[in-house]
Amino acid sequence: PRLNDDDGRVVLRRNDVRARASAASSATPSSFPSSPWPRSASHDDDDDDAAASRRRNNVVRKKVAARDFRHPLDQQNTSLLEAIPGLSNITKSIVTPVAEQMLIMEQISTSVLVGPNQLPSVHQLVIDAAEVLDVKPPALYIRQSSQPNAYTLAISGREPVVVVHTALVELMSPAELRAVIAHELGHLKCDHGVWLTVANLLTLGAEITPLVPSFVAANFNDELMRWVRAAELSCDRAALLVAGDPSVVVSVLMKLSGGCPKLSGQLNVDAFLDQARGYDEATASPLGWYLRNAQNKQLTHPLPVARAREIDKWA
């Protein structure tokens, strides 16, 4: 990696990643390069994940700090969110003790808790990602759902919870699923916890108390969604640090855009990146810029093509 002297950010170049992945694939455990990333897992050798994990345990890595990968828009929108008057009261009105208990009971009663004796291969993916990002492995639940999704719930004083839907597990390869889990752990590494939980509660139907003035609540909703979209960009970078290969992260985004198990073998990452560049060109005009902002304002996540371009540039 190259250290940017201006902001202390570790910049991961694509050639560096590919060279490191190539060297690691033929190296013995003792000769692995010292790096914060595990070797890149091929989509074709996912059955070797257990052996690769044991080799990665012998690698001495540089500890990763949130500032190494936090996106500038994340930092900027965090400052804007913190400046909202009455923020503390709004947060308390949403993340109530009842809401906290409801979230915990919901996961325990309707999902499967992953562990050493329950879906151990998925559990190992959590351990691998947590090790690279230097965070405590959270509880991870697999939930039955036809909607490919994953989200993080971080409640003050409680162990964080990551939830992954079964449709997402079916859609992703093991390397891609590890990148998805790393993305969620990126929220924990960047301390997105409380506000991310607030956003998830609002998405699930929670309401801001009527005691909060309506104009304050509306402003909070807009700023929170803008912050969530920026936070996602940081966590895509966390996924890249764990995956060690930008094509894995872009493949995740591509599959979330229009993938299904039947077509996954025909999807092309480079073609999707070309599509993303085409979107950049289409939105370069003043009208395109306006329409792009209007389109984004309705979303909880940045557009997949925009995320693919961002991760490709950072790589």
Tab-separated table of C-alpha atoms in Angstrom:
chain	number	residue	atom	x	y	z
A	1	PRO	CA	0.000	0.000	0.000
A	2	ARG	CA	1.014	3.609	-0.468
A	3	LEU	CA	0.563	6.085	2.395
A	4	ASN	CA	-0.848	9.422	1.312
A	5	ASP	CA	1.118	12.055	3.225
A	6	ASP	CA	-1.726	14.555	3.037
A	7	ASP	CA	-4.308	12.638	5.032
A	8	GLY	CA	-2.657	9.476	6.286
A	9	ARG	CA	-4.924	7.339	4.103
A	10	VAL	CA	-3.638	4.031	2.851
A	11	VAL	CA	-4.122	3.981	-0.916
A	12	LEU	CA	-4.464	0.542	-2.409
A	13	ARG	CA	-3.428	0.390	-6.028
A	14	ARG	CA	-4.937	-2.312	-8.240
A	15	ASN	CA	-1.507	-3.447	-9.464
A	16	ASP	CA	-0.305	-3.704	-5.859
A	17	VAL	CA	-3.277	-5.904	-4.987
A	18	ARG	CA	-2.845	-8.170	-7.994
A	19	ALA	CA	0.901	-8.476	-7.427
A	20	ARG	CA	0.353	-9.279	-3.764
A	21	ALA	CA	-2.356	-11.793	-4.603
A	22	SER	CA	-0.119	-13.452	-7.213
A	23	ALA	CA	2.812	-13.674	-4.813
A	24	ALA	CA	0.651	-14.950	-1.988
A	25	SER	CA	-0.924	-17.669	-4.089
A	26	SER	CA	2.458	-19.350	-4.587
A	27	ALA	CA	4.117	-18.418	-1.299
A	28	THR	CA	4.558	-20.449	1.815
A	29	PRO	CA	3.003	-19.066	5.027
A	30	SER	CA	6.334	-17.789	6.285
A	31	SER	CA	7.009	-15.866	3.060
A	32	PHE	CA	3.728	-13.986	2.835
A	33	PRO	CA	4.257	-10.211	2.554
A	34	SER	CA	3.491	-8.192	5.685
A	35	SER	CA	0.152	-6.559	4.870
A	36	PRO	CA	-3.225	-5.701	6.407
A	37	TRP	CA	-4.925	-7.809	3.735
A	38	PRO	CA	-5.244	-11.578	3.382
A	39	ARG	CA	-4.357	-13.043	0.018
A	40	SER	CA	-7.011	-12.591	-2.641
A	41	ALA	CA	-9.334	-15.587	-2.873
A	42	SER	CA	-10.096	-16.782	-6.371
A	43	HIS	CA	-13.729	-17.349	-7.251
A	44	ASP	CA	-12.682	-20.830	-8.334
A	45	ASP	CA	-10.838	-21.926	-5.207
A	46	ASP	CA	-13.353	-21.014	-2.515
A	47	ASP	CA	-13.280	-24.601	-1.283
A	48	ASP	CA	-9.757	-23.889	-0.004
A	49	ASP	CA	-10.947	-21.133	2.363
A	50	ALA	CA	-10.253	-23.151	5.499
A	51	ALA	CA	-6.642	-23.815	4.501
A	52	ALA	CA	-6.211	-20.209	3.387
A	53	SER	CA	-7.545	-19.029	6.732
A	54	ARG	CA	-4.963	-21.078	8.598
A	55	ARG	CA	-2.218	-19.580	6.452
A	56	ARG	CA	-3.545	-16.064	7.035
A	57	ASN	CA	-3.368	-16.619	10.778
A	58	ASN	CA	0.418	-16.832	10.444
A	59	VAL	CA	0.692	-13.464	8.678
A	60	VAL	CA	1.785	-10.425	10.703
A	61	ARG	CA	-0.361	-7.529	9.447
A	62	LYS	CA	-0.352	-3.815	9.980
A	63	LYS	CA	-3.336	-2.854	12.122
A	64	VAL	CA	-6.003	-1.050	10.143
A	65	ALA	CA	-7.403	2.226	11.487
A	66	ALA	CA	-10.721	3.719	10.377
A	67	ARG	CA	-8.890	6.769	9.021
A	68	ASP	CA	-7.046	4.482	6.587
A	69	PHE	CA	-10.208	3.923	4.573
A	70	ARG	CA	-12.896	6.385	5.707
A	71	HIS	CA	-14.344	8.158	2.664
A	72	PRO	CA	-14.087	11.988	2.731
A	73	LEU	CA	-17.849	12.289	2.207
A	74	ASP	CA	-18.380	10.124	5.287
A	75	GLN	CA	-16.335	12.491	7.438
A	76	GLN	CA	-17.985	15.560	5.930
A	77	ASN	CA	-21.544	14.311	6.411
A	78	THR	CA	-20.772	13.106	9.923
A	79	SER	CA	-19.849	16.689	10.839
A	80	LEU	CA	-23.064	17.989	9.251
A	81	LEU	CA	-25.170	15.437	11.118
A	82	GLU	CA	-23.550	16.284	14.437
A	83	ALA	CA	-24.433	19.959	13.897
A	84	ILE	CA	-28.206	19.338	13.742
A	85	PRO	CA	-29.986	21.003	16.704
A	86	GLY	CA	-31.721	18.563	19.038
A	87	LEU	CA	-29.900	15.538	17.626
A	88	SER	CA	-29.649	13.826	21.023
A	89	ASN	CA	-33.407	14.115	21.662
A	90	ILE	CA	-34.238	12.759	18.218
A	91	THR	CA	-31.955	9.763	18.704
A	92	LYS	CA	-33.406	8.980	22.140
A	93	SER	CA	-36.935	9.181	20.745
A	94	ILE	CA	-36.173	6.458	18.202
A	95	VAL	CA	-33.703	4.140	19.954
A	96	THR	CA	-35.872	3.515	23.009
A	97	PRO	CA	-35.411	0.580	25.430
A	98	VAL	CA	-38.485	-1.021	23.852
A	99	ALA	CA	-36.996	-0.674	20.362
A	100	GLU	CA	-33.695	-2.127	21.559
A	101	GLN	CA	-35.358	-5.153	23.113
A	102	MET	CA	-37.553	-5.595	20.039
A	103	LEU	CA	-34.505	-5.742	17.770
A	104	ILE	CA	-32.749	-8.330	19.917
A	105	MET	CA	-35.825	-10.561	20.245
A	106	GLU	CA	-36.544	-10.268	16.526
A	107	GLN	CA	-33.179	-11.715	15.564
A	108	ILE	CA	-33.137	-14.462	18.202
A	109	SER	CA	-36.635	-15.650	17.366
A	110	THR	CA	-36.594	-15.517	13.567
A	111	SER	CA	-32.976	-16.104	12.482
A	112	VAL	CA	-30.112	-18.576	12.864
A	113	LEU	CA	-27.158	-17.467	14.989
A	114	VAL	CA	-23.870	-18.376	13.299
A	115	GLY	CA	-21.106	-19.880	15.425
A	116	PRO	CA	-18.382	-22.553	15.551
A	117	ASN	CA	-21.056	-25.251	15.725
A	118	GLN	CA	-23.647	-23.550	13.540
A	119	LEU	CA	-22.747	-22.791	9.907
A	120	PRO	CA	-19.023	-22.926	10.764
A	121	SER	CA	-17.888	-21.928	7.256
A	122	VAL	CA	-19.813	-18.659	7.512
A	123	HIS	CA	-18.513	-18.183	11.049
A	124	GLN	CA	-14.957	-18.454	9.718
A	125	LEU	CA	-15.677	-15.696	7.200
A	126	VAL	CA	-16.667	-13.445	10.107
A	127	ILE	CA	-13.473	-14.306	11.982
A	128	ASP	CA	-11.340	-13.641	8.897
A	129	ALA	CA	-12.909	-10.238	8.214
A	130	ALA	CA	-12.771	-9.176	11.858
A	131	GLU	CA	-9.097	-10.115	12.050
A	132	VAL	CA	-8.143	-7.989	9.047
A	133	LEU	CA	-10.146	-4.966	10.216
A	134	ASP	CA	-9.036	-5.414	13.826
A	135	VAL	CA	-12.535	-5.461	15.326
A	136	LYS	CA	-14.240	-7.853	17.705
A	137	PRO	CA	-16.305	-10.395	15.729
A	138	PRO	CA	-19.988	-9.484	16.113
A	139	ALA	CA	-22.922	-11.868	16.400
A	140	LEU	CA	-24.072	-12.767	12.892
A	141	TYR	CA	-27.549	-14.049	12.110
A	142	ILE	CA	-28.745	-15.664	8.881
A	143	ARG	CA	-32.345	-14.710	8.190
A	144	GLN	CA	-34.742	-16.270	5.708
A	145	SER	CA	-35.690	-13.681	3.106
A	146	SER	CA	-36.089	-13.444	-0.659
A	147	GLN	CA	-34.555	-9.948	-0.567
A	148	PRO	CA	-30.733	-10.008	-0.865
A	149	ASN	CA	-29.699	-7.738	1.970
A	150	ALA	CA	-27.402	-7.386	4.973
A	151	TYR	CA	-27.439	-4.825	7.755
A	152	THR	CA	-25.811	-3.968	11.065
A	153	LEU	CA	-27.512	-3.174	14.363
A	154	ALA	CA	-25.297	-1.584	16.994
A	155	ILE	CA	-27.101	-0.734	20.213
A	156	SER	CA	-25.337	1.069	23.033
A	157	GLY	CA	-24.176	-1.345	25.714
A	158	ARG	CA	-25.001	-4.455	23.683
A	159	GLU	CA	-23.018	-6.681	21.366
A	160	PRO	CA	-23.379	-5.524	17.727
A	161	VAL	CA	-25.461	-7.711	15.457
A	162	VAL	CA	-25.022	-8.331	11.732
A	163	VAL	CA	-27.923	-9.842	9.810
A	164	VAL	CA	-27.512	-11.491	6.395
A	165	HIS	CA	-30.468	-12.658	4.335
A	166	THR	CA	-30.505	-16.124	2.800
A	167	ALA	CA	-31.046	-14.675	-0.689
A	168	LEU	CA	-27.717	-12.883	-0.385
A	169	VAL	CA	-25.948	-16.066	0.720
A	170	GLU	CA	-27.332	-17.910	-2.312
A	171	LEU	CA	-26.263	-15.130	-4.677
A	172	MET	CA	-22.657	-14.720	-3.506
A	173	SER	CA	-19.550	-16.896	-3.688
A	174	PRO	CA	-17.701	-17.424	-0.369
A	175	ALA	CA	-15.172	-14.701	-1.307
A	176	GLU	CA	-18.012	-12.298	-2.102
A	177	LEU	CA	-19.885	-13.198	1.078
A	178	ARG	CA	-16.736	-12.437	3.077
A	179	ALA	CA	-16.621	-9.029	1.365
A	180	VAL	CA	-20.273	-8.430	2.314
A	181	ILE	CA	-19.520	-9.292	5.942
A	182	ALA	CA	-16.444	-7.047	5.847
A	183	HIS	CA	-18.624	-4.207	4.584
A	184	GLU	CA	-20.875	-4.596	7.619
A	185	LEU	CA	-17.869	-4.760	9.950
A	186	GLY	CA	-16.676	-1.531	8.359
A	187	HIS	CA	-19.668	0.174	9.997
A	188	LEU	CA	-18.426	-1.012	13.377
A	189	LYS	CA	-14.835	0.004	12.661
A	190	CYS	CA	-15.969	3.515	11.706
A	191	ASP	CA	-18.301	3.825	14.730
A	192	HIS	CA	-21.375	4.201	12.538
A	193	GLY	CA	-23.342	2.199	15.113
A	194	VAL	CA	-25.997	4.381	16.751
A	195	TRP	CA	-26.957	6.442	13.715
A	196	LEU	CA	-26.958	3.380	11.498
A	197	THR	CA	-29.361	1.709	13.926
A	198	VAL	CA	-31.535	4.839	13.864
A	199	ALA	CA	-31.599	4.699	10.058
A	200	ASN	CA	-32.502	0.995	10.102
A	201	LEU	CA	-35.286	1.612	12.631
A	202	LEU	CA	-36.732	4.398	10.489
A	203	THR	CA	-36.567	2.104	7.466
A	204	LEU	CA	-38.410	-0.573	9.462
A	205	GLY	CA	-41.184	1.896	10.293
A	206	ALA	CA	-40.145	3.611	13.526
A	207	GLU	CA	-41.314	7.206	13.901
A	208	ILE	CA	-39.771	10.299	15.439
A	209	THR	CA	-41.722	11.442	18.495
A	210	PRO	CA	-44.295	14.209	17.861
A	211	LEU	CA	-42.506	16.284	20.529
A	212	VAL	CA	-39.753	16.945	17.987
A	213	PRO	CA	-40.757	19.835	15.645
A	214	SER	CA	-41.664	18.614	12.157
A	215	PHE	CA	-39.132	20.821	10.378
A	216	VAL	CA	-36.362	19.443	12.626
A	217	ALA	CA	-37.485	15.875	11.972
A	218	ALA	CA	-37.597	16.450	8.207
A	219	ASN	CA	-34.124	17.990	8.217
A	220	PHE	CA	-32.834	15.098	10.317
A	221	ASN	CA	-34.242	12.533	7.891
A	222	ASP	CA	-32.586	14.214	4.912
A	223	GLU	CA	-29.223	14.602	6.641
A	224	LEU	CA	-29.336	11.056	8.016
A	225	MET	CA	-29.978	9.501	4.605
A	226	ARG	CA	-27.192	11.614	3.090
A	227	TRP	CA	-24.892	10.404	5.861
A	228	VAL	CA	-25.921	6.760	5.342
A	229	ARG	CA	-25.092	6.947	1.641
A	230	ALA	CA	-21.658	8.415	2.434
A	231	ALA	CA	-21.014	5.814	5.164
A	232	GLU	CA	-21.642	3.030	2.637
A	233	LEU	CA	-18.687	4.259	0.571
A	234	SER	CA	-16.362	3.855	3.560
A	235	CYS	CA	-17.600	0.328	4.137
A	236	ASP	CA	-17.093	-0.658	0.506
A	237	ARG	CA	-13.441	0.256	1.108
A	238	ALA	CA	-13.407	-1.961	4.200
A	239	ALA	CA	-14.705	-4.785	2.008
A	240	LEU	CA	-11.812	-4.203	-0.394
A	241	LEU	CA	-9.257	-4.348	2.419
A	242	VAL	CA	-10.557	-7.791	3.377
A	243	ALA	CA	-11.164	-9.113	-0.145
A	244	GLY	CA	-7.784	-7.886	-1.409
A	245	ASP	CA	-9.210	-7.749	-4.930
A	246	PRO	CA	-11.432	-4.957	-6.286
A	247	SER	CA	-13.103	-7.331	-8.739
A	248	VAL	CA	-14.632	-9.224	-5.802
A	249	VAL	CA	-16.244	-6.063	-4.388
A	250	VAL	CA	-17.413	-4.876	-7.811
A	251	SER	CA	-18.851	-8.349	-8.448
A	252	VAL	CA	-20.906	-8.034	-5.251
A	253	LEU	CA	-22.310	-4.700	-6.441
A	254	MET	CA	-22.992	-6.106	-9.904
A	255	LYS	CA	-24.913	-9.060	-8.502
A	256	LEU	CA	-26.953	-6.761	-6.266
A	257	SER	CA	-27.837	-4.751	-9.376
A	258	GLY	CA	-28.957	-7.572	-11.622
A	259	GLY	CA	-27.541	-10.905	-10.603
A	260	CYS	CA	-29.141	-14.241	-9.861
A	261	PRO	CA	-27.659	-17.709	-9.255
A	262	LYS	CA	-28.623	-18.864	-12.760
A	263	LEU	CA	-26.742	-15.992	-14.467
A	264	SER	CA	-23.826	-15.530	-12.085
A	265	GLY	CA	-21.389	-17.471	-14.287
A	266	GLN	CA	-22.011	-15.132	-17.227
A	267	LEU	CA	-21.616	-11.803	-15.389
A	268	ASN	CA	-18.599	-9.706	-16.388
A	269	VAL	CA	-17.010	-7.261	-13.924
A	270	ASP	CA	-15.150	-5.284	-16.600
A	271	ALA	CA	-18.340	-4.809	-18.609
A	272	PHE	CA	-20.097	-3.551	-15.468
A	273	LEU	CA	-17.290	-1.039	-14.861
A	274	ASP	CA	-17.677	0.159	-18.468
A	275	GLN	CA	-21.378	0.591	-17.730
A	276	ALA	CA	-20.478	2.615	-14.621
A	277	ARG	CA	-18.200	4.879	-16.664
A	278	GLY	CA	-21.065	5.398	-19.085
A	279	TYR	CA	-23.225	6.583	-16.181
A	280	ASP	CA	-20.523	9.080	-15.239
A	281	GLU	CA	-20.588	10.473	-18.780
A	282	ALA	CA	-24.388	10.620	-18.828
A	283	THR	CA	-24.452	12.667	-15.624
A	284	ALA	CA	-21.612	15.032	-16.537
A	285	SER	CA	-23.954	17.718	-17.896
A	286	PRO	CA	-25.806	20.176	-15.580
A	287	LEU	CA	-29.100	18.379	-16.294
A	288	GLY	CA	-27.494	14.993	-15.676
A	289	TRP	CA	-26.017	16.242	-12.401
A	290	TYR	CA	-29.426	17.488	-11.245
A	291	LEU	CA	-31.183	14.243	-12.182
A	292	ARG	CA	-28.460	12.201	-10.478
A	293	ASN	CA	-28.909	14.114	-7.223
A	294	ALA	CA	-32.684	13.754	-7.417
A	295	GLN	CA	-32.303	10.023	-8.010
A	296	ASN	CA	-29.890	9.597	-5.086
A	297	LYS	CA	-32.028	11.562	-2.634
A	298	GLN	CA	-34.623	8.782	-2.593
A	299	LEU	CA	-32.086	6.052	-1.804
A	300	THR	CA	-30.617	4.602	1.392
A	301	HIS	CA	-27.532	3.428	-0.542
A	302	PRO	CA	-25.545	5.040	-3.337
A	303	LEU	CA	-26.292	3.717	-6.813
A	304	PRO	CA	-24.425	0.429	-7.460
A	305	VAL	CA	-22.680	1.806	-10.553
A	306	ALA	CA	-21.481	4.816	-8.553
A	307	ARG	CA	-20.195	2.539	-5.786
A	308	ALA	CA	-18.391	0.392	-8.357
A	309	ARG	CA	-16.681	3.473	-9.813
A	310	GLU	CA	-15.693	4.711	-6.355
A	311	ILE	CA	-14.107	1.416	-5.349
A	312	ASP	CA	-12.393	1.077	-8.734
A	313	LYS	CA	-10.870	4.548	-8.381
A	314	TRP	CA	-9.712	3.909	-4.802
A	315	ALA	CA	-8.198	0.562	-5.758
